[in-house]
Amino acid sequence: MQYGAAAAEQAWTAYMPMPAMAAAAETAAERVERVASESAVVVFSVSSCCMCHAVKRLFCGLGVSPAVHELDLDPCGRDIERALSHLVGGGAAPVVPVVFIGGKLVGAMDRVMAAHINGSLVPLLKEAGALWL
């Protein structure tokens, strides 16, 4: 799978629906795990969420084209959001955005921004193959 210039040409707001037959066969947690491992950077988002937009813009500004999964456009979105909430130890705060890099959970907005500020985000993106420079 390539993550370079060809991937960068794709819109960062792309929605990748899953075939209905496969959706019925796997749990929301299994789907999160599978989807997170399919791309170098995966963002679980809600299209109307300003924090999700900020994370997508951050990656776009860094030259990364993440696979974005808009939960409000997915028929299984609520179940996936519950699974994500469980993964990040969710409470009353909104769960999204949730970011995976290299198939590993980075976390929600606070963790992504902390990694960006402390300088650990770019090396993580390079290690995952999302950046070359």
Tab-separated table of C-alpha atoms in Angstrom:
chain	number	residue	atom	x	y	z
A	1	MET	CA	0.000	0.000	0.000
A	2	GLN	CA	1.328	3.461	-0.887
A	3	TYR	CA	0.989	6.492	1.330
A	4	GLY	CA	2.951	9.018	-0.711
A	5	ALA	CA	2.094	11.554	-3.361
A	6	ALA	CA	-0.710	9.472	-4.853
A	7	ALA	CA	-2.400	9.224	-1.483
A	8	ALA	CA	-1.879	12.926	-0.814
A	9	GLU	CA	-3.946	13.720	-3.890
A	10	GLN	CA	-6.981	12.093	-2.306
A	11	ALA	CA	-9.246	14.355	-0.290
A	12	TRP	CA	-8.603	14.099	3.451
A	13	THR	CA	-12.334	14.025	4.046
A	14	ALA	CA	-12.846	10.795	2.113
A	15	TYR	CA	-15.415	8.426	3.530
A	16	MET	CA	-14.732	4.755	2.989
A	17	PRO	CA	-17.908	2.722	3.474
A	18	MET	CA	-17.632	-0.932	4.269
A	19	PRO	CA	-19.575	-3.635	2.414
A	20	ALA	CA	-22.739	-4.507	4.348
A	21	MET	CA	-21.957	-8.228	4.286
A	22	ALA	CA	-18.625	-7.740	6.077
A	23	ALA	CA	-20.172	-5.282	8.546
A	24	ALA	CA	-22.608	-7.900	9.802
A	25	ALA	CA	-19.829	-10.427	10.376
A	26	GLU	CA	-17.594	-8.327	12.635
A	27	THR	CA	-18.106	-6.413	15.859
A	28	ALA	CA	-17.506	-2.678	16.115
A	29	ALA	CA	-14.278	-3.291	18.049
A	30	GLU	CA	-13.050	-5.715	15.375
A	31	ARG	CA	-13.903	-3.191	12.687
A	32	VAL	CA	-11.966	-0.447	14.485
A	33	GLU	CA	-8.958	-2.750	14.759
A	34	ARG	CA	-9.176	-3.754	11.094
A	35	VAL	CA	-9.666	-0.228	9.769
A	36	ALA	CA	-6.878	1.143	11.986
A	37	SER	CA	-4.430	-1.341	10.478
A	38	GLU	CA	-5.336	-0.643	6.833
A	39	SER	CA	-3.734	2.816	6.494
A	40	ALA	CA	-0.724	4.622	7.899
A	41	VAL	CA	-2.966	7.235	9.550
A	42	VAL	CA	-6.624	6.718	10.406
A	43	VAL	CA	-8.947	9.338	11.876
A	44	PHE	CA	-12.353	8.404	13.248
A	45	SER	CA	-14.368	11.587	13.002
A	46	VAL	CA	-17.800	13.211	12.944
A	47	SER	CA	-18.296	15.547	9.996
A	48	SER	CA	-19.734	18.421	12.071
A	49	CYS	CA	-17.085	18.261	14.844
A	50	CYS	CA	-14.724	21.251	14.974
A	51	MET	CA	-12.040	19.272	16.847
A	52	CYS	CA	-12.153	16.582	14.164
A	53	HIS	CA	-11.752	19.274	11.523
A	54	ALA	CA	-8.737	20.681	13.388
A	55	VAL	CA	-7.028	17.262	13.504
A	56	LYS	CA	-7.699	16.659	9.802
A	57	ARG	CA	-6.294	20.111	8.974
A	58	LEU	CA	-3.218	19.418	11.115
A	59	PHE	CA	-2.454	16.267	9.148
A	60	CYS	CA	-3.168	18.014	5.858
A	61	GLY	CA	-0.782	20.812	6.860
A	62	LEU	CA	1.911	18.243	7.617
A	63	GLY	CA	1.440	16.677	4.170
A	64	VAL	CA	-0.282	13.560	5.479
A	65	SER	CA	-3.399	12.139	3.863
A	66	PRO	CA	-5.194	10.152	6.575
A	67	ALA	CA	-7.985	7.684	5.978
A	68	VAL	CA	-10.955	9.498	7.526
A	69	HIS	CA	-13.997	7.581	8.713
A	70	GLU	CA	-16.964	9.860	9.372
A	71	LEU	CA	-19.009	8.052	12.000
A	72	ASP	CA	-22.128	10.156	11.423
A	73	LEU	CA	-22.220	8.897	7.830
A	74	ASP	CA	-21.734	5.252	8.779
A	75	PRO	CA	-24.746	3.068	9.634
A	76	CYS	CA	-22.638	1.398	12.352
A	77	GLY	CA	-21.248	4.730	13.564
A	78	ARG	CA	-22.812	4.677	17.040
A	79	ASP	CA	-21.464	1.201	17.766
A	80	ILE	CA	-18.020	2.199	16.510
A	81	GLU	CA	-18.104	5.337	18.658
A	82	ARG	CA	-18.900	3.210	21.726
A	83	ALA	CA	-15.984	0.901	20.897
A	84	LEU	CA	-13.686	3.916	20.485
A	85	SER	CA	-14.913	5.367	23.775
A	86	HIS	CA	-13.978	2.116	25.485
A	87	LEU	CA	-10.509	2.191	23.864
A	88	VAL	CA	-9.695	5.744	24.920
A	89	GLY	CA	-11.279	5.420	28.359
A	90	GLY	CA	-14.088	7.786	27.438
A	91	GLY	CA	-16.170	9.644	29.938
A	92	ALA	CA	-18.570	12.529	29.515
A	93	ALA	CA	-16.337	14.286	26.962
A	94	PRO	CA	-16.836	13.636	23.242
A	95	VAL	CA	-14.805	10.688	21.978
A	96	VAL	CA	-13.925	11.904	18.491
A	97	PRO	CA	-11.549	12.508	16.917
A	98	VAL	CA	-9.684	9.280	17.582
A	99	VAL	CA	-6.402	8.823	15.726
A	100	PHE	CA	-4.419	5.692	14.912
A	101	ILE	CA	-0.923	5.931	13.428
A	102	GLY	CA	0.792	2.821	12.145
A	103	GLY	CA	-2.098	0.733	13.448
A	104	LYS	CA	-1.525	1.942	17.016
A	105	LEU	CA	-3.885	4.102	19.023
A	106	VAL	CA	-2.526	7.612	19.518
A	107	GLY	CA	-5.694	8.875	21.146
A	108	ALA	CA	-8.040	11.802	20.969
A	109	MET	CA	-7.386	15.462	20.157
A	110	ASP	CA	-5.449	16.164	23.360
A	111	ARG	CA	-2.900	13.410	22.743
A	112	VAL	CA	-2.447	14.255	19.057
A	113	MET	CA	-1.873	17.938	19.825
A	114	ALA	CA	0.482	17.094	22.707
A	115	ALA	CA	2.506	14.866	20.363
A	116	HIS	CA	2.588	17.660	17.784
A	117	ILE	CA	3.705	20.255	20.332
A	118	ASN	CA	6.398	18.081	21.936
A	119	GLY	CA	7.772	17.047	18.536
A	120	SER	CA	6.955	13.339	18.689
A	121	LEU	CA	4.183	13.377	16.048
A	122	VAL	CA	6.360	13.772	12.940
A	123	PRO	CA	8.740	10.906	13.874
A	124	LEU	CA	5.691	8.736	14.546
A	125	LEU	CA	4.287	9.611	11.110
A	126	LYS	CA	7.646	8.851	9.467
A	127	GLU	CA	7.887	5.511	11.244
A	128	ALA	CA	4.395	4.597	10.009
A	129	GLY	CA	5.301	5.508	6.414
A	130	ALA	CA	2.968	8.504	6.237
A	131	LEU	CA	5.856	10.982	5.764
A	132	TRP	CA	9.229	10.631	4.079
A	133	LEU	CA	10.859	13.995	4.698
